Amino acid sequence: MTEIPAHTSLWPAPHASGPVFATVHVPGSKSVTNRALVLAALAAEPGWLRRPLRSRDTLLMAAALRAMGVGIEEGVGPDGSGEAWRVIPSGLRGPATVDVGNAGTVMRFLPPVAALADGSVRFDGDPRSYERPLNGVIDALRVLGARIDDDSRGSLPMTVHGTGALDGGRVEIDASSSSQFVSALLLSAPRFNQGVEVRHVGGPLPSMPHIRMTVDMLRTVGAQVDTPESGGEPNVWRVTSGALLGRDLTVEPDLSNAQPFLAAALVTGGKVTVPDWPERTTQPGDRLREIFTLMGGSCELTGQGLEFTGSGAIHGIDVDLSEVGELTPGIAAVAALADSPSTLRGVAHLRLHETDRLAALTKEINELGGDVTETADGLHIRPRRLHGGIFHTYDDHRMATAGAIIGLAVPGVEIENVGTTAKTLPDFPDLWAGMLGN
């Protein structure tokens, strides 16, 4: 597990004095925003991105694309209907330097883009980014014709020597540590001379909804994609070479970032409404409706949005989270407050996320008096009476929101470095206080 950073600021997590009743406008999806930026940068014509998320990860993506010559103008949409970014594609070029921070989407989605640039692009980032696997993208790009200098590490820092084009073709990868390896190749594939055929060879593929999101967004901008779901071979994706269209895209609310607010209704026996919840979506966070209902709540999709109501009771759950691993920290926090044990399975890959999330959740919940044990692929949580204390975040935004969920029910919880939530959920402390009427 990553060493605890030397942050000194502690945020007293608000304790709920009664049921929470609130409407919370959740900012746009990071996953959609960053995919849309990449596709717009590779398009044959300008496009609009409405209601984009402005967070550390998305601003890093925008800055990286600008460094490679893409025009991104921030303002309002063509009809004056709110914030929008106009993305103006141009000839990708180097030399450029990309700061990935600790954003998986930036460090994995942009090396294929850099291979299409005319010139060298250097990638660097936070210390933790050096520990996150990148070999799936690096090795695949080499097979497809790219030249990359990484000193044989399979991780950052590294330099991609772009030549203005990439052959593409067939490649086998093991994406069992991150579905982003697949998405990274698919997003740029229409610009490869031969397109791409990606074959996953390895263990179970995590976070399949994110791959489906990538495919859905590629088709929206005119790409031809064959997938296992559309009658193709299992674990094989094919993208045909061709021009991408500039589109006018509105970004959905980030449903995974809605998790702490829905959890607040569940934990306090209240009711929280999230406006603009889509009826159909590829976002993994949509599964919260099912999971939190099994844990004791109820929900209804109305004209106002998703209305989630807690019953005053929280039940344990035995659930496979392999497709929605990013929801694990929040579910673990709720499970620690339940009336029966929980087993969270299928998430061994979380050991390679922003931090080792399984080790971090075990340590932090147990230090508040909990009883959490790691399993080979997840966590087993036996509810105990919890007490206050410092909840460390390890520079992981989802650790911070998990601690805030526990703080609703347990007085005296202090979150170390709550500012890390700016990675995907800007102004989280203010949104949290507003939900509680503070």
XYZ file of C-alpha atoms in Angstrom:
438
model
C 0.000 0.000 0.000
C 1.216 3.494 -0.763
C 2.810 5.278 2.166
C 0.542 7.812 3.848
C 1.322 11.276 2.402
C 2.488 13.931 4.811
C -0.680 16.036 4.614
C -1.515 17.899 7.786
C -4.981 19.231 6.982
C -7.857 17.328 8.577
C -11.488 17.842 7.575
C -14.049 17.078 10.282
C -16.543 14.860 8.464
C -20.040 16.233 9.177
C -22.171 14.028 11.422
C -25.854 13.757 10.449
C -28.221 14.637 13.282
C -31.185 13.082 11.469
C -32.405 11.880 8.060
C -30.965 13.734 5.076
C -33.429 15.218 2.579
C -31.769 16.962 -0.353
C -31.432 17.434 -4.090
C -27.823 17.211 -5.243
C -26.676 18.311 -8.693
C -23.768 15.985 -9.431
C -21.137 17.332 -11.866
C -20.467 15.658 -15.198
C -18.852 12.278 -15.722
C -15.058 12.178 -15.753
C -15.084 8.987 -17.815
C -17.350 10.518 -20.470
C -15.573 13.891 -20.476
C -12.106 12.434 -21.022
C -13.224 9.975 -23.697
C -15.109 12.760 -25.461
C -12.041 15.020 -25.401
C -9.890 12.323 -27.026
C -12.467 11.542 -29.724
C -13.035 15.230 -30.474
C -9.274 15.804 -30.723
C -9.025 13.000 -33.312
C -12.082 14.090 -35.327
C -12.030 15.534 -38.826
C -13.986 18.630 -37.790
C -14.606 20.737 -34.671
C -17.088 19.631 -32.027
C -18.796 20.825 -28.852
C -18.649 19.247 -25.416
C -21.450 20.562 -23.183
C -21.486 20.414 -19.374
C -17.975 18.948 -19.192
C -16.541 18.063 -15.825
C -13.917 20.528 -14.643
C -11.739 18.500 -12.293
C -8.065 17.687 -11.950
C -8.265 14.646 -14.237
C -10.201 16.388 -17.008
C -8.121 19.564 -16.885
C -4.987 17.410 -17.141
C -6.482 15.739 -20.223
C -7.339 19.087 -21.812
C -3.883 20.498 -21.050
C -2.210 17.416 -22.541
C -4.181 17.650 -25.779
C -3.441 21.374 -26.019
C 0.260 20.587 -25.611
C -0.033 18.352 -28.680
C -1.649 21.126 -30.724
C -5.396 20.595 -30.188
C -7.496 23.730 -29.734
C -9.849 23.616 -26.728
C -11.821 26.795 -26.136
C -13.747 27.104 -22.863
C -16.928 29.152 -22.816
C -20.637 28.690 -23.372
C -22.413 26.607 -25.978
C -23.528 27.950 -29.362
C -27.031 28.576 -28.010
C -25.798 30.138 -24.754
C -27.116 27.195 -22.747
C -24.310 26.810 -20.225
C -20.667 25.868 -20.055
C -19.218 24.112 -23.083
C -15.832 23.391 -24.595
C -15.230 23.749 -28.320
C -12.618 21.259 -29.477
C -10.776 22.170 -32.677
C -8.672 19.310 -34.077
C -5.384 20.120 -35.759
C -2.254 18.299 -36.773
C -1.006 16.554 -33.642
C 2.569 17.555 -32.991
C 5.535 17.423 -30.670
C 7.786 18.025 -28.934
C 5.389 18.119 -25.999
C 5.310 17.169 -22.342
C 2.238 15.610 -20.749
C 1.577 15.684 -16.998
C -0.754 12.769 -16.277
C -1.057 13.522 -12.550
C -2.440 10.243 -11.229
C -5.162 9.956 -13.865
C -5.463 6.500 -15.388
C -7.420 7.845 -18.353
C -4.696 10.372 -19.204
C -1.724 8.029 -18.772
C -3.381 5.246 -20.797
C -5.582 6.989 -23.381
C -2.987 9.475 -24.629
C 0.068 7.374 -25.600
C -1.819 6.050 -28.683
C -2.727 9.665 -29.537
C 0.939 10.658 -29.105
C 1.958 7.908 -31.517
C -0.072 9.772 -34.159
C 1.706 13.065 -33.437
C 4.512 14.464 -35.523
C 7.255 14.559 -32.906
C 8.108 13.235 -29.457
C 5.770 13.403 -26.464
C 7.111 12.832 -22.953
C 4.748 11.493 -20.258
C 5.327 12.084 -16.546
C 3.137 12.389 -13.457
C 2.701 12.026 -9.708
C 4.935 9.522 -7.876
C 2.028 7.064 -7.601
C 1.612 7.111 -11.391
C 5.019 5.394 -11.685
C 3.582 2.411 -9.798
C 0.487 1.959 -11.936
C 0.687 -0.594 -14.770
C 1.083 0.750 -18.268
C 2.732 -2.217 -19.937
C -0.488 -3.293 -21.684
C -0.574 -0.051 -23.672
C 3.195 0.218 -24.209
C 3.643 -3.344 -25.458
C 0.574 -3.140 -27.702
C 1.664 0.129 -29.302
C 5.060 -1.352 -30.098
C 3.390 -4.282 -31.842
C 1.284 -1.791 -33.804
C 4.367 0.119 -34.977
C 5.111 2.780 -32.339
C 8.522 3.627 -30.853
C 8.470 4.190 -27.097
C 11.298 4.761 -24.618
C 10.410 3.569 -21.106
C 13.728 2.006 -20.035
C 11.944 -1.386 -20.041
C 9.864 -0.433 -16.977
C 6.421 -0.822 -18.492
C 5.434 2.325 -16.605
C 6.011 6.065 -16.422
C 7.983 8.175 -17.116
C 8.315 7.496 -20.824
C 8.556 9.138 -24.243
C 6.469 8.287 -27.304
C 8.226 9.147 -30.581
C 5.363 9.977 -32.903
C 5.769 9.829 -36.671
C 2.425 11.292 -37.676
C 0.822 7.899 -38.330
C 0.565 4.370 -36.950
C 0.107 1.150 -38.883
C -2.307 -0.535 -36.478
C -3.526 -4.059 -37.078
C -3.926 -7.044 -34.778
C -2.609 -7.119 -31.221
C -3.010 -9.344 -28.171
C -2.954 -7.819 -24.685
C -3.593 -8.879 -21.111
C -5.996 -6.237 -19.793
C -6.875 -8.105 -16.598
C -5.270 -5.335 -14.516
C -7.177 -2.508 -16.245
C -9.919 -2.307 -18.854
C -8.382 1.053 -19.802
C -5.766 -0.858 -21.815
C -8.518 -1.920 -24.223
C -10.249 1.474 -24.292
C -6.937 3.245 -24.945
C -6.361 1.316 -28.173
C -9.967 1.493 -29.352
C -10.288 5.272 -28.948
C -7.440 6.104 -31.341
C -7.924 3.108 -33.649
C -9.991 4.900 -36.344
C -6.901 6.997 -37.046
C -4.605 3.962 -37.407
C -3.869 3.050 -41.040
C -5.320 -0.452 -40.605
C -7.626 0.226 -37.675
C -7.137 -2.290 -34.885
C -8.104 -5.745 -33.709
C -7.619 -6.041 -29.934
C -7.647 -9.514 -28.386
C -7.689 -9.778 -24.615
C -5.729 -12.817 -23.462
C -5.539 -13.226 -19.713
C -7.651 -13.380 -16.600
C -11.120 -11.919 -16.107
C -11.521 -8.480 -17.656
C -12.557 -5.899 -15.036
C -14.851 -2.900 -15.515
C -16.554 -4.055 -18.696
C -19.062 -1.157 -18.554
C -16.188 1.215 -19.252
C -15.293 -0.679 -22.431
C -18.959 -0.584 -23.467
C -18.885 3.175 -22.820
C -15.872 3.515 -25.110
C -17.564 1.498 -27.870
C -20.816 3.446 -27.535
C -19.017 6.789 -27.773
C -16.947 5.638 -30.761
C -20.127 4.698 -32.615
C -21.656 8.077 -31.752
C -18.875 9.825 -33.674
C -19.169 7.527 -36.685
C -16.678 4.736 -35.993
C -17.363 1.165 -37.060
C -16.793 -1.163 -34.111
C -17.343 -4.910 -33.865
C -17.610 -6.286 -30.333
C -18.393 -9.556 -28.529
C -21.852 -8.141 -27.743
C -22.556 -7.490 -31.425
C -21.900 -11.086 -32.452
C -18.119 -11.021 -32.585
C -15.635 -13.331 -30.906
C -15.369 -13.282 -27.099
C -12.787 -10.781 -25.827
C -12.132 -9.377 -29.319
C -12.817 -5.816 -30.482
C -12.297 -4.531 -34.030
C -12.321 -0.878 -35.088
C -12.206 0.065 -38.778
C -9.978 2.890 -39.985
C -11.947 5.995 -40.926
C -12.726 9.637 -40.214
C -14.433 10.639 -36.964
C -17.219 13.221 -36.913
C -17.256 16.352 -34.785
C -20.289 16.135 -32.529
C -22.309 18.247 -30.102
C -22.210 16.068 -26.988
C -23.755 16.691 -23.575
C -21.960 15.006 -20.675
C -24.090 12.969 -18.255
C -23.789 13.468 -14.485
C -21.063 11.241 -13.017
C -23.114 8.430 -11.520
C -20.173 6.978 -9.593
C -19.694 10.371 -7.976
C -23.370 10.303 -6.994
C -22.549 7.346 -4.738
C -21.763 9.200 -1.490
C -24.947 11.255 -1.785
C -27.154 8.209 -2.374
C -25.317 6.522 0.486
C -26.255 9.447 2.700
C -29.944 8.662 2.169
C -29.304 4.998 2.931
C -27.208 5.653 6.032
C -29.524 8.275 7.553
C -32.897 6.919 6.423
C -33.505 10.035 4.317
C -34.143 10.856 0.671
C -31.749 12.252 -1.938
C -32.631 13.234 -5.500
C -29.992 13.384 -8.252
C -31.349 15.370 -11.244
C -30.679 14.330 -14.868
C -30.014 10.668 -14.064
C -30.105 9.048 -17.545
C -32.650 6.370 -18.408
C -30.022 4.546 -20.454
C -26.305 4.745 -19.777
C -23.076 2.775 -19.976
C -21.789 4.309 -16.739
C -20.916 1.720 -14.058
C -22.471 3.940 -11.392
C -25.955 3.100 -12.659
C -25.638 -0.207 -10.822
C -25.902 1.688 -7.535
C -29.663 1.567 -7.978
C -29.574 -2.225 -7.653
C -26.827 -2.526 -5.023
C -28.087 0.116 -2.610
C -31.638 -1.219 -2.961
C -30.391 -4.651 -1.864
C -28.702 -2.934 1.083
C -31.971 -1.469 2.334
C -33.060 1.466 0.195
C -35.497 2.042 -2.637
C -35.309 4.188 -5.752
C -37.480 5.635 -8.483
C -36.498 7.315 -11.738
C -38.837 10.281 -12.204
C -38.993 13.454 -14.237
C -36.982 15.128 -11.469
C -34.185 12.555 -11.613
C -33.304 9.552 -9.487
C -35.021 9.636 -6.100
C -33.300 7.348 -3.604
C -34.863 6.697 -0.182
C -33.339 4.958 2.814
C -35.454 2.744 5.052
C -33.536 3.360 8.257
C -31.944 -0.094 8.044
C -28.731 -1.113 6.270
C -28.252 -4.735 5.284
C -25.056 -6.580 4.446
C -24.511 -7.806 0.910
C -22.629 -10.526 -0.954
C -21.836 -9.042 -4.353
C -19.493 -9.410 -7.312
C -18.160 -5.934 -8.128
C -15.792 -6.965 -10.928
C -17.576 -4.772 -13.471
C -18.009 -1.802 -11.113
C -14.870 -1.879 -8.981
C -14.733 1.892 -8.553
C -17.871 1.647 -6.385
C -16.117 -0.599 -3.857
C -14.894 2.063 -1.381
C -18.361 3.583 -0.949
C -20.039 0.192 -0.689
C -17.455 -0.893 1.895
C -18.178 2.236 3.932
C -21.916 1.514 3.939
C -21.283 -2.177 4.699
C -19.267 -1.205 7.762
C -22.477 0.376 9.127
C -24.801 -2.512 8.220
C -26.684 -4.966 10.442
C -25.039 -8.085 8.943
C -21.747 -9.063 7.283
C -20.830 -8.303 3.681
C -18.530 -9.908 1.129
C -17.303 -7.789 -1.785
C -15.809 -9.961 -4.556
C -14.121 -9.686 -7.940
C -12.008 -6.605 -7.233
C -8.412 -7.804 -6.882
C -7.492 -5.219 -9.543
C -8.219 -2.434 -7.033
C -4.779 -3.076 -5.576
C -3.447 -1.238 -8.660
C -5.735 1.824 -8.572
C -4.953 5.296 -7.186
C -3.768 3.395 -4.124
C -4.105 -0.234 -3.031
C -7.746 0.319 -2.229
C -8.302 -3.056 -0.571
C -5.427 -2.587 1.882
C -6.353 1.047 2.476
C -10.026 0.326 3.215
C -9.089 -2.525 5.542
C -6.633 -0.405 7.511
C -8.744 2.736 7.777
C -12.060 1.088 8.703
C -10.336 -1.186 11.213
C -8.608 1.776 12.854
C -12.087 3.208 13.504
C -12.997 -0.040 15.289
C -14.189 -2.052 12.299
C -13.590 -5.668 11.371
C -12.506 -5.884 7.724
C -10.333 -8.616 6.241
C -8.844 -8.827 2.781
C -9.613 -11.847 0.635
C -7.852 -12.924 -2.539
C -10.189 -10.787 -4.647
C -11.986 -8.447 -2.279
C -13.100 -7.732 1.266
C -15.094 -9.387 4.027
C -16.721 -6.870 6.359
C -18.216 -7.695 9.750
C -20.024 -4.659 11.168
C -18.797 -3.381 14.533
C -19.540 -0.297 16.567
C -17.220 2.335 15.107
C -15.597 5.308 16.798
C -14.053 8.564 15.619
C -10.508 8.996 14.398
C -8.415 10.043 11.426
C -9.368 8.464 8.098
C -6.386 8.597 5.725
C -7.002 8.948 1.992
C -3.670 8.059 0.315
C -4.338 10.727 -2.323
C -7.364 8.674 -3.423
C -10.598 10.560 -4.034
C -12.823 7.556 -3.384
C -11.155 6.909 -0.034
C -12.061 10.460 0.976
C -15.737 10.079 0.068
C -15.853 6.672 1.796
C -14.642 8.307 4.993
C -17.282 11.021 4.650
C -20.013 8.359 4.409
C -18.834 6.762 7.657
C -18.660 10.189 9.282
C -22.401 10.685 8.750
C -23.093 7.913 11.268
C -19.950 8.065 13.417
C -19.067 11.306 15.222
C -15.475 12.438 15.350
C -14.237 11.137 11.967
C -11.612 13.419 10.434
C -10.678 13.050 6.754
C -7.030 13.620 5.912
C -6.599 15.585 2.662
C -10.232 15.802 1.603
C -8.941 18.046 -1.198
C -7.993 14.925 -3.146
C -11.672 14.708 -4.157
C -10.902 17.471 -6.695
C -9.572 14.684 -8.921
C -13.107 13.942 -10.139
C -15.551 15.751 -7.827
C -14.731 19.453 -7.450
C -16.075 21.236 -4.378
C -17.064 17.986 -2.656
C -16.928 19.503 0.855
C -19.329 22.277 -0.210
C -21.674 19.829 -1.961
C -21.630 17.613 1.150
C -22.341 20.528 3.484
C -25.101 21.762 1.194
C -26.755 18.336 1.211
C -26.772 18.424 4.995
C -28.167 21.969 5.070
C -24.991 23.349 6.646
